[in-house]
Amino acid sequence: MNTPDILVIGGGIAGLSAAAALSAQARVTVLEAEEQIGYHSSGRSATMVHYALGDRLVRALTLASRPFFDNPPGEFSDVPLGHRMPVLVHAREDEREALDRLDAEISLFARLDRLDAAGVHELCPLLKPDALYGIADFNGTRLDPHALLQGNLGQLRHAGGELRTNARVSRIERQGGAWVVTTEQGDAFAAPLLVNAAGSWADRVAALAGVRPLGLEPKRRTIITFDAPAGTDLDSLPFAKTIGDELYFAPESGRLFASPMDEVPSDPCDAQPDEYEVALAAYRMEERTTVQVRQIHSKWAGLRTFTPDKHPAAGFAPDAEGFFWLAGQGGFGLQTSPAMAAITASLILGQSWPISDVAAEALSPARFTAQHA
Ligand SMILES: Cc1cc2nc3c(=O)[nH]c(=O)nc-3n(C[C@H](O)[C@H](O)[C@H](O)COP(=O)(O)OP(=O)(O)OC[C@H]3O[C@@H](n4cnc5c(N)ncnc54)[C@H](O)[C@@H]3O)c2cc1C
């Protein structure tokens, strides 16, 4: 039997970044159900670091994560974790007040440029003329999720940690002060500490261990890619988002990608795009921009998993010794992963608290489990 100090269930960005941070002081094994890391949500995202989603707590976690993306630890390869891509949030006349409110909220965290209609169209010439107002963060970052996942894996392995793929956990028991975990293949692992970073499946993993669920809600989001109009300078385009949650688009590998920002409730699964949301993405792209979506080149969907208050959960389960929740990263799990990993290491290893703007209680799973008792 494999007996590390800490077992992590889930080889997405949450599990791998936490495992990398923990491995500096503990022997860590990550168990991932799929053949590849990042196969589910972490490999299907829009890969942006920006402040136009979530609330103050999510923005604080994002801000605290930024230095990591710009200066990753030495064990990461030399591949940059991302590149600068401006973030533009645009509004029509009737959406101006909402833009003002977002401006005030984001300005606490990032330097924003306020744009008039000319500025909006200079930054994003594809928008229709009714995009009259904008706020731009020229310091936005587009992440390379492969480099981020592999970098964390490299750090874990450098410290002597281990990743097991094709290792779907199907049984979890507490025996003599240890969590004994068995995979579908029959391999057994035991450790005093278990980190539940199973993404959309985190409540199901908790149920295997007899731990009360948080009430997580996976929601599907869809992305399509298609050709930009001939002559479009893709390199200079921003990540452009409507002030309401209707549409975002950005350059993607020589084309454009767009999402209708759908949030369709789903069971945990290998999410697939639905034709309605695919058509909606194309429709909204044509509604808000001058682009004609003649042919959809590719499409995919992924799950964004939320806790009931839409803040992530990081902390020990109040009802089970040695069971640590790391779940509910919603639509911001990549951009907050360094901060969440540092918080996990702090709580498990007893290190000093890493982020003064965020209280441990705000992330504690205890805020939900009482409701499900
Ligand atoms: C369309 C879309 C756009 C997004 N855009 C952004 C963005 O721009 N910026 C951003 O920061 N975030 C974005 N996100 C959100 C981000 O992708 C997620 O928050 C993040 O990937 C969640 O990471 P995770 O590790 O918790 O989940 P996952 O990546 O899903 O990892 C969980 C892993 O647990 C494994 N697992 C489950 N059950 C078991 C078991 N029983 N045994 C073993 N392993 C198990 C699964 O196989 C899976 O690999 C987006 C998401 C989507 C879908």
CSV table of C-alpha atoms and ligand atoms in Angstrom, one decimal:
chain,number,residue,atom,x,y,z
A,1,MET,CA,0.0,0.0,0.0
A,2,ASN,CA,1.2,3.5,-0.9
A,3,THR,CA,1.4,5.6,2.3
A,4,PRO,CA,2.2,9.3,1.8
A,5,ASP,CA,1.6,12.0,4.3
A,6,ILE,CA,-1.2,13.6,2.2
A,7,LEU,CA,-3.5,12.2,-0.5
A,8,VAL,CA,-5.0,14.6,-3.0
A,9,ILE,CA,-8.0,13.5,-5.1
A,10,GLY,CA,-8.1,15.4,-8.4
A,11,GLY,CA,-5.5,16.2,-10.9
A,12,GLY,CA,-7.0,19.5,-12.1
A,13,ILE,CA,-5.4,22.9,-11.3
A,14,ALA,CA,-6.8,22.9,-7.7
A,15,GLY,CA,-5.3,19.5,-6.8
A,16,LEU,CA,-2.0,19.9,-8.6
A,17,SER,CA,-1.3,23.4,-7.3
A,18,ALA,CA,-2.1,22.4,-3.7
A,19,ALA,CA,0.0,19.3,-4.1
A,20,ALA,CA,2.9,21.3,-5.4
A,21,ALA,CA,2.7,23.7,-2.5
A,22,LEU,CA,2.3,21.0,0.1
A,23,SER,CA,5.1,18.9,-1.3
A,24,ALA,CA,7.7,21.3,0.1
A,25,GLN,CA,7.1,19.9,3.5
A,26,ALA,CA,5.1,16.6,3.0
A,27,ARG,CA,5.1,13.5,0.9
A,28,VAL,CA,2.1,14.0,-1.4
A,29,THR,CA,0.4,11.6,-3.8
A,30,VAL,CA,-2.2,12.9,-6.3
A,31,LEU,CA,-4.9,10.5,-7.6
A,32,GLU,CA,-6.5,11.5,-10.9
A,33,ALA,CA,-9.3,9.5,-12.5
A,34,GLU,CA,-8.5,10.3,-16.1
A,35,GLU,CA,-5.5,9.4,-18.2
A,36,GLN,CA,-4.4,13.0,-18.4
A,37,ILE,CA,-4.2,15.9,-15.9
A,38,GLY,CA,-6.5,18.8,-16.6
A,39,TYR,CA,-8.9,16.7,-18.7
A,40,HIS,CA,-12.1,18.3,-17.2
A,41,SER,CA,-12.6,22.0,-16.2
A,42,SER,CA,-8.9,23.0,-16.0
A,43,GLY,CA,-8.4,22.1,-19.7
A,44,ARG,CA,-11.5,23.8,-21.0
A,45,SER,CA,-11.4,27.3,-19.6
A,46,ALA,CA,-11.0,30.7,-21.2
A,47,THR,CA,-7.7,30.9,-19.5
A,48,MET,CA,-7.9,34.6,-18.5
A,49,VAL,CA,-6.7,36.4,-15.4
A,50,HIS,CA,-9.1,39.3,-15.0
A,51,TYR,CA,-11.2,41.2,-12.4
A,52,ALA,CA,-14.5,41.4,-14.2
A,53,LEU,CA,-15.9,38.3,-12.6
A,54,GLY,CA,-16.7,37.3,-9.0
A,55,ASP,CA,-16.8,39.8,-6.2
A,56,ARG,CA,-14.3,41.4,-3.8
A,57,LEU,CA,-13.1,38.1,-2.3
A,58,VAL,CA,-12.5,36.6,-5.7
A,59,ARG,CA,-10.7,39.7,-6.8
A,60,ALA,CA,-8.5,39.7,-3.7
A,61,LEU,CA,-7.6,36.0,-4.4
A,62,THR,CA,-6.9,37.0,-8.0
A,63,LEU,CA,-4.7,39.9,-7.0
A,64,ALA,CA,-2.7,37.8,-4.6
A,65,SER,CA,-2.1,35.2,-7.3
A,66,ARG,CA,-0.7,37.6,-9.9
A,67,PRO,CA,2.9,37.7,-8.8
A,68,PHE,CA,3.1,33.9,-9.1
A,69,PHE,CA,2.1,34.0,-12.8
A,70,ASP,CA,4.7,36.7,-13.5
A,71,ASN,CA,7.4,35.0,-11.5
A,72,PRO,CA,6.7,31.3,-11.0
A,73,PRO,CA,9.0,29.2,-8.7
A,74,GLY,CA,12.3,27.9,-10.1
A,75,GLU,CA,11.0,24.3,-10.4
A,76,PHE,CA,8.6,25.5,-13.1
A,77,SER,CA,10.0,25.3,-16.6
A,78,ASP,CA,11.1,28.4,-18.5
A,79,VAL,CA,7.9,28.4,-20.5
A,80,PRO,CA,6.0,31.6,-19.6
A,81,LEU,CA,2.7,30.9,-17.8
A,82,GLY,CA,0.9,33.5,-19.8
A,83,HIS,CA,1.1,36.6,-21.9
A,84,ARG,CA,-0.4,40.1,-21.6
A,85,MET,CA,-3.8,40.5,-23.2
A,86,PRO,CA,-5.9,43.6,-22.5
A,87,VAL,CA,-9.3,43.0,-21.0
A,88,LEU,CA,-12.1,45.3,-22.3
A,89,VAL,CA,-15.5,45.4,-20.7
A,90,HIS,CA,-17.9,47.4,-22.9
A,91,ALA,CA,-21.4,48.8,-22.6
A,92,ARG,CA,-24.2,50.3,-24.6
A,93,GLU,CA,-25.9,53.5,-23.5
A,94,ASP,CA,-28.4,51.7,-21.3
A,95,GLU,CA,-25.7,49.7,-19.6
A,96,ARG,CA,-23.6,52.7,-18.6
A,97,GLU,CA,-24.5,52.7,-14.9
A,98,ALA,CA,-23.6,49.0,-14.5
A,99,LEU,CA,-20.2,49.8,-16.1
A,100,ASP,CA,-19.7,52.6,-13.6
A,101,ARG,CA,-20.4,50.3,-10.7
A,102,LEU,CA,-17.9,47.6,-12.0
A,103,ASP,CA,-15.3,50.3,-12.6
A,104,ALA,CA,-15.6,51.4,-9.0
A,105,GLU,CA,-15.3,47.8,-7.8
A,106,ILE,CA,-12.4,46.8,-10.0
A,107,SER,CA,-10.5,50.0,-9.4
A,108,LEU,CA,-9.8,48.8,-5.8
A,109,PHE,CA,-7.6,46.0,-7.4
A,110,ALA,CA,-6.4,47.1,-10.8
A,111,ARG,CA,-5.5,50.2,-12.7
A,112,LEU,CA,-8.3,50.7,-15.3
A,113,ASP,CA,-8.4,53.0,-18.3
A,114,ARG,CA,-11.8,54.6,-18.9
A,115,LEU,CA,-12.6,54.5,-22.7
A,116,ASP,CA,-15.0,56.5,-24.8
A,117,ALA,CA,-16.6,55.2,-28.0
A,118,ALA,CA,-13.5,56.0,-30.0
A,119,GLY,CA,-11.2,54.3,-27.4
A,120,VAL,CA,-13.4,51.2,-27.3
A,121,HIS,CA,-13.3,50.8,-31.1
A,122,GLU,CA,-9.6,51.5,-31.3
A,123,LEU,CA,-9.0,48.7,-28.9
A,124,CYS,CA,-11.6,46.4,-30.4
A,125,PRO,CA,-12.5,47.3,-34.0
A,126,LEU,CA,-14.8,44.3,-34.3
A,127,LEU,CA,-17.5,45.7,-31.9
A,128,LYS,CA,-20.7,47.3,-33.4
A,129,PRO,CA,-21.0,51.1,-33.1
A,130,ASP,CA,-23.4,50.8,-30.1
A,131,ALA,CA,-20.6,49.8,-27.8
A,132,LEU,CA,-20.2,53.4,-26.5
A,133,TYR,CA,-18.3,53.0,-23.2
A,134,GLY,CA,-15.6,50.8,-21.9
A,135,ILE,CA,-13.1,50.0,-19.1
A,136,ALA,CA,-9.8,48.4,-20.0
A,137,ASP,CA,-7.2,46.6,-18.0
A,138,PHE,CA,-4.1,46.7,-20.1
A,139,ASN,CA,-2.4,44.4,-17.6
A,140,GLY,CA,-4.8,41.5,-18.2
A,141,THR,CA,-3.1,38.1,-18.7
A,142,ARG,CA,-4.0,35.1,-20.9
A,143,LEU,CA,-2.7,32.0,-19.2
A,144,ASP,CA,-1.2,28.9,-20.8
A,145,PRO,CA,-3.0,26.2,-18.9
A,146,HIS,CA,-0.7,23.5,-20.1
A,147,ALA,CA,2.3,25.3,-18.7
A,148,LEU,CA,0.5,26.0,-15.5
A,149,LEU,CA,-0.6,22.4,-14.9
A,150,GLN,CA,2.8,20.9,-16.0
A,151,GLY,CA,4.7,23.5,-13.9
A,152,ASN,CA,2.8,22.5,-10.8
A,153,LEU,CA,3.3,18.8,-11.6
A,154,GLY,CA,7.0,19.5,-12.1
A,155,GLN,CA,7.2,21.2,-8.8
A,156,LEU,CA,5.4,18.2,-7.1
A,157,ARG,CA,7.8,15.7,-8.7
A,158,HIS,CA,10.9,17.7,-7.9
A,159,ALA,CA,9.9,17.5,-4.2
A,160,GLY,CA,9.5,13.7,-4.5
A,161,GLY,CA,5.7,13.7,-4.8
A,162,GLU,CA,3.8,11.4,-7.1
A,163,LEU,CA,0.9,11.6,-9.6
A,164,ARG,CA,-1.2,8.5,-10.4
A,165,THR,CA,-3.5,8.8,-13.4
A,166,ASN,CA,-6.2,6.3,-14.4
A,167,ALA,CA,-6.8,6.2,-10.6
A,168,ARG,CA,-10.5,6.8,-10.0
A,169,VAL,CA,-11.2,6.7,-6.3
A,170,SER,CA,-14.2,4.5,-5.6
A,171,ARG,CA,-13.9,3.7,-1.8
A,172,ILE,CA,-12.8,5.9,1.1
A,173,GLU,CA,-12.7,4.6,4.7
A,174,ARG,CA,-11.3,6.0,7.9
A,175,GLN,CA,-9.2,3.3,9.6
A,176,GLY,CA,-7.0,3.8,12.7
A,177,GLY,CA,-6.3,7.5,12.1
A,178,ALA,CA,-5.8,7.2,8.3
A,179,TRP,CA,-7.9,7.6,5.2
A,180,VAL,CA,-7.7,4.4,3.3
A,181,VAL,CA,-8.6,5.1,-0.4
A,182,THR,CA,-9.1,2.5,-3.0
A,183,THR,CA,-9.3,3.0,-6.7
A,184,GLU,CA,-11.6,1.3,-9.3
A,185,GLN,CA,-8.5,-0.6,-10.4
A,186,GLY,CA,-8.1,-2.0,-6.8
A,187,ASP,CA,-5.0,0.0,-5.8
A,188,ALA,CA,-5.0,1.1,-2.2
A,189,PHE,CA,-3.5,4.2,-0.6
A,190,ALA,CA,-3.5,5.4,3.0
A,191,ALA,CA,-2.7,8.8,4.6
A,192,PRO,CA,-3.7,10.7,7.7
A,193,LEU,CA,-4.8,13.7,5.5
A,194,LEU,CA,-7.0,13.7,2.4
A,195,VAL,CA,-7.5,16.7,0.2
A,196,ASN,CA,-10.7,16.7,-1.8
A,197,ALA,CA,-9.9,18.6,-5.0
A,198,ALA,CA,-12.3,16.6,-7.2
A,199,GLY,CA,-13.8,19.7,-8.9
A,200,SER,CA,-17.4,19.0,-10.0
A,201,TRP,CA,-17.3,15.6,-8.2
A,202,ALA,CA,-16.1,17.0,-4.8
A,203,ASP,CA,-19.5,16.4,-3.1
A,204,ARG,CA,-19.6,12.8,-4.5
A,205,VAL,CA,-16.1,12.2,-3.2
A,206,ALA,CA,-17.2,13.5,0.2
A,207,ALA,CA,-20.2,11.1,0.1
A,208,LEU,CA,-17.8,8.2,-0.4
A,209,ALA,CA,-16.0,9.2,2.8
A,210,GLY,CA,-19.3,9.7,4.7
A,211,VAL,CA,-18.6,13.5,4.9
A,212,ARG,CA,-21.5,16.0,4.6
A,213,PRO,CA,-21.6,17.7,1.2
A,214,LEU,CA,-21.3,21.4,0.6
A,215,GLY,CA,-24.1,21.7,-1.9
A,216,LEU,CA,-21.9,22.3,-4.9
A,217,GLU,CA,-23.5,23.2,-8.2
A,218,PRO,CA,-21.7,22.4,-11.4
A,219,LYS,CA,-22.8,24.7,-14.3
A,220,ARG,CA,-21.9,24.1,-17.9
A,221,ARG,CA,-20.3,26.8,-20.1
A,222,THR,CA,-19.7,26.6,-23.8
A,223,ILE,CA,-17.0,28.0,-26.1
A,224,ILE,CA,-16.9,28.0,-29.9
A,225,THR,CA,-14.1,29.0,-32.3
A,226,PHE,CA,-14.4,30.4,-35.8
A,227,ASP,CA,-12.5,32.5,-38.3
A,228,ALA,CA,-12.0,36.2,-37.8
A,229,PRO,CA,-12.8,38.5,-40.8
A,230,ALA,CA,-9.9,38.7,-43.2
A,231,GLY,CA,-7.3,41.2,-42.3
A,232,THR,CA,-8.1,41.3,-38.6
A,233,ASP,CA,-5.0,42.0,-36.5
A,234,LEU,CA,-5.6,39.2,-34.0
A,235,ASP,CA,-2.5,39.9,-32.0
A,236,SER,CA,-3.8,43.3,-30.9
A,237,LEU,CA,-7.3,42.2,-30.0
A,238,PRO,CA,-8.4,42.2,-26.3
A,239,PHE,CA,-10.5,39.7,-24.3
A,240,ALA,CA,-13.7,41.6,-24.8
A,241,LYS,CA,-16.7,41.1,-22.5
A,242,THR,CA,-20.2,42.7,-22.4
A,243,ILE,CA,-20.9,44.4,-19.1
A,244,GLY,CA,-23.8,41.9,-18.6
A,245,ASP,CA,-23.1,38.2,-18.7
A,246,GLU,CA,-24.0,37.8,-22.4
A,247,LEU,CA,-20.8,37.3,-24.4
A,248,TYR,CA,-17.1,37.3,-24.3
A,249,PHE,CA,-14.6,36.7,-27.1
A,250,ALA,CA,-10.9,36.8,-27.7
A,251,PRO,CA,-8.3,35.7,-30.2
A,252,GLU,CA,-7.5,32.0,-30.1
A,253,SER,CA,-4.8,30.2,-32.1
A,254,GLY,CA,-5.2,32.2,-35.3
A,255,ARG,CA,-9.0,32.4,-34.9
A,256,LEU,CA,-11.6,33.8,-32.4
A,257,PHE,CA,-13.3,32.1,-29.6
A,258,ALA,CA,-16.6,33.2,-28.0
A,259,SER,CA,-18.8,32.1,-25.2
A,260,PRO,CA,-22.5,33.1,-24.5
A,261,MET,CA,-21.5,32.9,-20.8
A,262,ASP,CA,-24.1,30.1,-20.3
A,263,GLU,CA,-24.6,28.7,-16.8
A,264,VAL,CA,-26.6,25.5,-17.3
A,265,PRO,CA,-27.0,23.3,-14.2
A,266,SER,CA,-25.4,19.9,-14.8
A,267,ASP,CA,-24.5,16.8,-12.9
A,268,PRO,CA,-20.8,16.2,-12.7
A,269,CYS,CA,-19.8,14.7,-16.1
A,270,ASP,CA,-17.6,14.9,-19.2
A,271,ALA,CA,-19.5,18.1,-20.3
A,272,GLN,CA,-20.4,18.3,-24.0
A,273,PRO,CA,-21.6,21.4,-25.8
A,274,ASP,CA,-25.3,21.6,-26.4
A,275,GLU,CA,-26.5,22.9,-29.9
A,276,TYR,CA,-28.6,25.6,-28.3
A,277,GLU,CA,-25.7,27.3,-26.5
A,278,VAL,CA,-23.4,26.8,-29.6
A,279,ALA,CA,-26.0,28.6,-31.7
A,280,LEU,CA,-26.4,31.3,-29.0
A,281,ALA,CA,-22.7,32.0,-29.0
A,282,ALA,CA,-22.8,32.6,-32.8
A,283,TYR,CA,-26.0,34.6,-32.5
A,284,ARG,CA,-24.6,36.9,-29.8
A,285,MET,CA,-21.3,37.3,-31.6
A,286,GLU,CA,-23.2,38.6,-34.6
A,287,GLU,CA,-25.5,40.7,-32.4
A,288,ARG,CA,-22.7,42.6,-30.6
A,289,THR,CA,-19.9,42.6,-33.3
A,290,THR,CA,-19.6,43.0,-37.1
A,291,VAL,CA,-18.2,39.4,-37.4
A,292,GLN,CA,-20.2,36.8,-39.4
A,293,VAL,CA,-19.8,33.4,-37.9
A,294,ARG,CA,-19.9,31.4,-41.2
A,295,GLN,CA,-18.5,28.2,-39.9
A,296,ILE,CA,-17.8,26.9,-36.4
A,297,HIS,CA,-14.3,25.5,-36.3
A,298,SER,CA,-14.5,23.8,-32.9
A,299,LYS,CA,-16.6,23.8,-29.8
A,300,TRP,CA,-16.4,22.5,-26.3
A,301,ALA,CA,-18.0,22.8,-22.9
A,302,GLY,CA,-16.8,22.6,-19.3
A,303,LEU,CA,-18.2,22.8,-15.9
A,304,ARG,CA,-17.8,25.7,-13.5
A,305,THR,CA,-18.6,24.5,-10.0
A,306,PHE,CA,-20.0,26.9,-7.4
A,307,THR,CA,-20.6,26.7,-3.7
A,308,PRO,CA,-23.9,28.2,-2.5
A,309,ASP,CA,-22.3,31.6,-1.8
A,310,LYS,CA,-20.1,31.4,-5.0
A,311,HIS,CA,-16.9,31.7,-2.8
A,312,PRO,CA,-14.5,28.8,-2.9
A,313,ALA,CA,-14.1,26.4,0.0
A,314,ALA,CA,-10.7,25.7,1.6
A,315,GLY,CA,-10.5,24.1,5.0
A,316,PHE,CA,-10.9,21.1,7.1
A,317,ALA,CA,-14.4,19.4,7.2
A,318,PRO,CA,-15.9,20.1,10.6
A,319,ASP,CA,-17.4,16.6,10.7
A,320,ALA,CA,-14.4,14.4,9.7
A,321,GLU,CA,-10.9,14.5,11.0
A,322,GLY,CA,-8.1,15.0,8.4
A,323,PHE,CA,-10.6,15.6,5.5
A,324,PHE,CA,-9.7,18.9,3.7
A,325,TRP,CA,-12.0,20.6,1.2
A,326,LEU,CA,-10.6,22.4,-1.8
A,327,ALA,CA,-13.6,23.0,-4.0
A,328,GLY,CA,-16.0,25.5,-5.6
A,329,GLN,CA,-13.5,27.4,-7.7
A,330,GLY,CA,-16.4,28.5,-10.1
A,331,GLY,CA,-15.2,30.4,-13.1
A,332,PHE,CA,-12.0,31.6,-11.5
A,333,GLY,CA,-10.1,28.5,-10.5
A,334,LEU,CA,-7.0,29.0,-12.7
A,335,GLN,CA,-6.5,32.7,-11.9
A,336,THR,CA,-6.9,32.1,-8.1
A,337,SER,CA,-4.9,28.8,-8.0
A,338,PRO,CA,-1.6,30.2,-6.5
A,339,ALA,CA,-3.5,31.9,-3.7
A,340,MET,CA,-5.7,28.9,-3.0
A,341,ALA,CA,-2.7,26.6,-3.0
A,342,ALA,CA,-0.8,28.9,-0.5
A,343,ILE,CA,-3.9,29.0,1.7
A,344,THR,CA,-4.2,25.2,1.6
A,345,ALA,CA,-0.5,24.8,2.6
A,346,SER,CA,-1.0,27.4,5.4
A,347,LEU,CA,-4.0,25.6,6.9
A,348,ILE,CA,-2.6,22.1,6.5
A,349,LEU,CA,1.1,22.7,7.4
A,350,GLY,CA,0.4,25.4,10.0
A,351,GLN,CA,2.3,28.1,8.1
A,352,SER,CA,1.5,31.8,8.5
A,353,TRP,CA,-1.6,33.0,6.8
A,354,PRO,CA,-0.6,34.2,3.3
A,355,ILE,CA,-3.3,36.8,2.3
A,356,SER,CA,-4.2,39.6,4.7
A,357,ASP,CA,-7.3,40.7,2.7
A,358,VAL,CA,-9.0,37.3,3.0
A,359,ALA,CA,-10.1,35.7,6.2
A,360,ALA,CA,-9.9,32.0,6.7
A,361,GLU,CA,-13.5,31.9,7.9
A,362,ALA,CA,-14.7,33.3,4.6
A,363,LEU,CA,-13.4,30.1,2.9
A,364,SER,CA,-14.3,27.6,5.6
A,365,PRO,CA,-16.4,24.7,4.5
A,366,ALA,CA,-18.1,24.9,7.9
A,367,ARG,CA,-20.3,27.7,6.5
A,368,PHE,CA,-22.2,25.2,4.4
A,369,THR,CA,-22.1,21.8,6.1
A,370,ALA,CA,-24.3,23.0,9.0
A,371,GLN,CA,-27.1,23.6,6.4
A,372,HIS,CA,-26.9,20.0,5.2
A,373,ALA,CA,-26.7,18.4,8.7
B,1,LIG,C1,-15.7,27.5,-20.3
B,1,LIG,C2,-15.0,27.8,-19.1
B,1,LIG,C3,-14.3,29.0,-19.0
B,1,LIG,C4,-13.5,29.3,-17.8
B,1,LIG,N1,-12.7,30.5,-17.8
B,1,LIG,C5,-11.9,30.7,-16.8
B,1,LIG,C6,-11.0,31.8,-16.8
B,1,LIG,O1,-11.0,32.6,-17.8
B,1,LIG,N2,-10.2,32.0,-15.8
B,1,LIG,C7,-10.2,31.1,-14.7
B,1,LIG,O2,-9.4,31.3,-13.7
B,1,LIG,N3,-11.0,30.1,-14.7
B,1,LIG,C8,-11.9,29.8,-15.7
B,1,LIG,N4,-12.7,28.7,-15.6
B,1,LIG,C9,-12.8,28.0,-14.4
B,1,LIG,C10,-11.7,27.0,-14.2
B,1,LIG,O3,-11.5,26.2,-15.4
B,1,LIG,C11,-12.1,26.1,-13.0
B,1,LIG,O4,-12.4,26.9,-11.9
B,1,LIG,C12,-10.9,25.2,-12.6
B,1,LIG,O5,-10.4,24.5,-13.7
B,1,LIG,C13,-11.4,24.2,-11.5
B,1,LIG,O6,-10.3,23.3,-11.3
B,1,LIG,P1,-10.5,22.0,-10.5
B,1,LIG,O7,-9.1,21.4,-10.3
B,1,LIG,O8,-11.3,22.2,-9.2
B,1,LIG,O9,-11.4,21.0,-11.4
B,1,LIG,P2,-11.0,20.0,-12.6
B,1,LIG,O10,-10.1,20.6,-13.5
B,1,LIG,O11,-12.3,19.5,-13.1
B,1,LIG,O12,-10.3,18.9,-11.8
B,1,LIG,C14,-10.9,18.0,-10.9
B,1,LIG,C15,-10.4,16.6,-11.2
B,1,LIG,O13,-10.8,15.6,-10.3
B,1,LIG,C16,-10.9,14.4,-10.9
B,1,LIG,N5,-11.7,13.5,-10.1
B,1,LIG,C17,-13.1,13.6,-9.9
B,1,LIG,N6,-13.5,12.6,-9.2
B,1,LIG,C18,-12.4,11.8,-9.0
B,1,LIG,C19,-12.3,10.5,-8.3
B,1,LIG,N7,-13.3,9.9,-7.7
B,1,LIG,N8,-11.0,10.0,-8.3
B,1,LIG,C20,-10.0,10.6,-8.8
B,1,LIG,N9,-10.1,11.8,-9.5
B,1,LIG,C21,-11.3,12.3,-9.6
B,1,LIG,C22,-11.4,14.7,-12.3
B,1,LIG,O14,-11.2,13.7,-13.2
B,1,LIG,C23,-10.8,16.1,-12.6
B,1,LIG,O15,-9.6,15.9,-13.4
B,1,LIG,C24,-13.5,28.4,-16.8
B,1,LIG,C25,-14.2,27.2,-16.8
B,1,LIG,C26,-14.9,26.9,-18.0
B,1,LIG,C27,-15.7,25.6,-18.1
